[in-house]
Amino acid sequence: MTCAHNSVRGSALFLCQPIDENGDDCGDIVVAINPFGGGVGSKVIVAADGKTAQKYVCDAKSPLRHCIVCILDD
Amino acid sequence: MKLARVIGRITLSKKDEALAGIRLIIASPLDKSQMTEENSSQLSANKSNLIVCDCFGAAMGDIIGYVEGAEATAPFDSPTPVDAYNVGLVENLRYISDAK
């Protein structure tokens, strides 16, 4: 992102597609910050409450909402 | 955060004083089909457009990242009646549809 909120600058942003228990797509694609640097195609768990994202970017006024909290092995 | 394309602007004549100096744009949420190739139809078929509060000068046709809910009011110092907030302008978007 070129022109963005200060808390977003420098963060890696990943497009994440929510999936159901069978692995099929369900829901809208969300953009999440990724403090762990997982690769494309890996299964992750995304936290959708703002407080987690605000902690990672150390900014209580950050508008970020989705944040990747862990990368699943299989 | 979700992605949307800017399709218009709104100017309010009378408004809550908390909205003073805040620019409002109309945005159409992006579908998966619009992320893969440069789809000419800017409006998504099944998603309703929304009014987004913009502080970064998004122009018509730009792709923005917006948030809704309580996080949309986080950047403001005082309580502001805003439903969606423009987090930033997307410079490049790489969507790999078969990344299983």
Coordinates of C-alpha atoms in Angstrom, one line a residue:
Chain A
M1 CA 0.0 0.0 0.0
T2 CA 1.4 3.4 -1.0
C3 CA -0.7 5.9 0.9
A4 CA -2.0 4.2 4.1
H5 CA -2.4 4.6 7.8
N6 CA 0.9 4.8 9.7
S7 CA 0.3 1.5 11.4
V8 CA 0.1 -0.4 8.1
R9 CA 3.2 0.9 6.5
G10 CA 6.0 -1.7 6.3
S11 CA 3.6 -4.5 7.2
A12 CA 3.3 -7.5 4.8
L13 CA -0.4 -7.8 3.8
F14 CA -1.7 -11.2 2.7
L15 CA -5.0 -12.0 1.0
C16 CA -6.7 -14.8 2.9
Q17 CA -9.6 -16.9 1.7
P18 CA -11.7 -18.3 4.6
I19 CA -12.3 -22.1 4.2
D20 CA -14.8 -24.5 5.9
E21 CA -14.0 -27.9 7.4
N22 CA -13.8 -29.5 4.0
G23 CA -11.4 -26.9 2.8
D24 CA -13.9 -25.3 0.4
D25 CA -13.9 -21.5 0.1
C26 CA -16.6 -19.9 2.2
G27 CA -16.9 -16.1 2.9
D28 CA -15.1 -13.0 1.5
I29 CA -11.4 -12.7 1.0
V30 CA -9.8 -10.7 3.8
V31 CA -6.5 -8.8 3.9
A32 CA -4.5 -9.7 7.0
I33 CA -1.2 -8.5 8.4
N34 CA 1.3 -11.3 8.7
P35 CA 4.0 -11.0 11.4
F36 CA 5.2 -14.5 10.8
G37 CA 5.9 -14.4 7.0
G38 CA 4.1 -17.5 6.0
G39 CA 4.2 -18.4 2.3
V40 CA 1.4 -18.3 -0.2
G41 CA -0.8 -21.4 -0.1
S42 CA -0.2 -22.2 3.5
K43 CA -3.1 -22.7 5.9
V44 CA -3.3 -20.0 8.6
I45 CA -5.5 -19.0 11.5
V46 CA -6.7 -15.4 11.2
A47 CA -7.8 -13.4 14.3
A48 CA -10.6 -11.0 13.4
D49 CA -10.6 -8.8 16.4
G50 CA -8.8 -5.5 16.2
K51 CA -7.0 -5.8 19.5
T52 CA -4.7 -8.5 18.3
A53 CA -3.6 -6.6 15.2
Q54 CA -3.2 -3.4 17.2
K55 CA -0.8 -5.2 19.6
Y56 CA 1.3 -6.5 16.7
V57 CA 1.7 -3.0 15.1
C58 CA 2.0 -1.4 18.6
D59 CA -0.6 1.2 17.8
A60 CA -3.8 1.4 19.8
K61 CA -5.4 3.7 17.1
S62 CA -4.7 1.3 14.2
P63 CA -7.7 0.5 12.0
L64 CA -6.3 -3.0 11.3
R65 CA -8.6 -5.9 12.0
H66 CA -7.4 -9.2 10.6
C67 CA -4.1 -10.6 11.7
I68 CA -2.5 -14.0 11.0
V69 CA -1.8 -15.6 14.4
C70 CA -0.4 -19.0 13.4
I71 CA 0.5 -21.1 10.4
L72 CA -0.8 -24.7 10.3
D73 CA 1.5 -27.5 9.5
D74 CA -1.1 -29.8 7.9
Chain B
M1 CA -9.6 -5.5 6.0
K2 CA -11.4 -6.1 2.7
L3 CA -10.8 -4.7 -0.8
A4 CA -13.1 -2.4 -2.7
R5 CA -13.0 -0.2 -5.8
V6 CA -13.9 3.5 -5.5
I7 CA -16.9 4.3 -7.7
G8 CA -18.0 7.7 -6.4
R9 CA -17.9 10.5 -3.9
I10 CA -20.4 12.0 -1.5
T11 CA -20.6 15.6 -0.2
L12 CA -22.9 16.2 2.8
S13 CA -24.5 19.7 3.3
K14 CA -25.4 19.3 6.9
K15 CA -23.6 16.8 9.1
D16 CA -22.6 15.8 12.5
E17 CA -19.7 18.0 13.6
A18 CA -17.6 14.9 14.3
L19 CA -17.6 14.4 10.5
A20 CA -16.2 17.9 9.8
G21 CA -13.3 17.7 7.3
I22 CA -13.8 14.0 6.6
R23 CA -14.1 13.0 2.9
L24 CA -16.7 10.3 2.1
I25 CA -16.4 8.0 -0.9
I26 CA -18.6 5.3 -2.4
A27 CA -16.9 1.9 -2.7
S28 CA -17.9 -1.4 -4.3
P29 CA -16.5 -4.5 -2.6
L30 CA -14.3 -6.6 -4.9
D31 CA -15.3 -10.2 -5.7
K32 CA -12.8 -13.0 -6.3
S33 CA -13.4 -12.7 -10.1
Q34 CA -12.4 -9.1 -10.0
M35 CA -9.1 -9.8 -8.3
T36 CA -7.7 -12.1 -10.9
E37 CA -8.0 -10.2 -14.1
E38 CA -8.7 -6.5 -14.9
N39 CA -12.4 -7.0 -14.9
S40 CA -14.1 -4.1 -16.7
S41 CA -17.3 -4.3 -14.7
Q42 CA -16.4 -2.2 -11.7
L43 CA -19.5 -3.2 -9.8
S44 CA -19.7 -6.5 -8.1
A45 CA -22.8 -8.6 -8.8
N46 CA -23.9 -9.6 -5.3
K47 CA -22.3 -7.1 -2.9
S48 CA -23.9 -3.8 -2.0
N49 CA -21.9 -0.6 -2.2
L50 CA -20.9 1.2 0.9
I51 CA -19.8 4.6 2.1
V52 CA -16.2 4.7 3.3
C53 CA -14.5 7.5 5.3
D54 CA -11.4 8.4 3.3
C55 CA -8.4 10.3 4.7
F56 CA -5.9 9.4 1.9
G57 CA -7.4 11.0 -1.2
A58 CA -8.6 7.9 -3.0
A59 CA -9.5 8.7 -6.7
M60 CA -12.1 7.1 -8.8
G61 CA -11.3 3.5 -9.8
D62 CA -8.7 3.1 -7.1
I63 CA -8.6 -0.2 -5.1
I64 CA -8.7 0.5 -1.4
G65 CA -8.5 -1.6 1.8
Y66 CA -11.4 -0.8 4.1
V67 CA -12.4 -2.0 7.6
E68 CA -15.8 -2.0 9.2
G69 CA -17.1 -2.1 12.7
A70 CA -15.4 -0.8 15.8
E71 CA -12.0 -0.8 14.1
A72 CA -13.3 1.9 11.7
T73 CA -13.6 4.4 14.5
A74 CA -10.2 3.5 16.1
P75 CA -8.1 6.2 14.4
F76 CA -10.3 9.0 15.6
D77 CA -9.8 10.8 18.9
S78 CA -13.5 11.4 19.6
P79 CA -16.4 9.2 18.9
T80 CA -17.2 9.4 15.2
P81 CA -20.3 8.0 13.4
V82 CA -18.3 6.1 10.7
D83 CA -19.1 2.6 9.5
A84 CA -16.2 2.0 7.2
Y85 CA -12.7 3.5 7.2
N86 CA -10.2 3.5 4.3
V87 CA -7.0 2.0 5.6
G88 CA -4.9 2.6 2.5
L89 CA -4.6 2.7 -1.3
V90 CA -3.6 -0.6 -2.9
E91 CA -0.6 -0.2 -5.2
N92 CA -0.3 -3.7 -6.5
L93 CA -2.4 -6.8 -5.9
R94 CA -1.2 -10.3 -6.6
Y95 CA -4.0 -12.9 -6.3
I96 CA -3.1 -16.6 -6.9
S97 CA -6.4 -18.3 -7.4
D98 CA -5.0 -21.9 -7.4
A99 CA -2.7 -21.6 -4.4
K100 CA -4.0 -24.8 -2.7

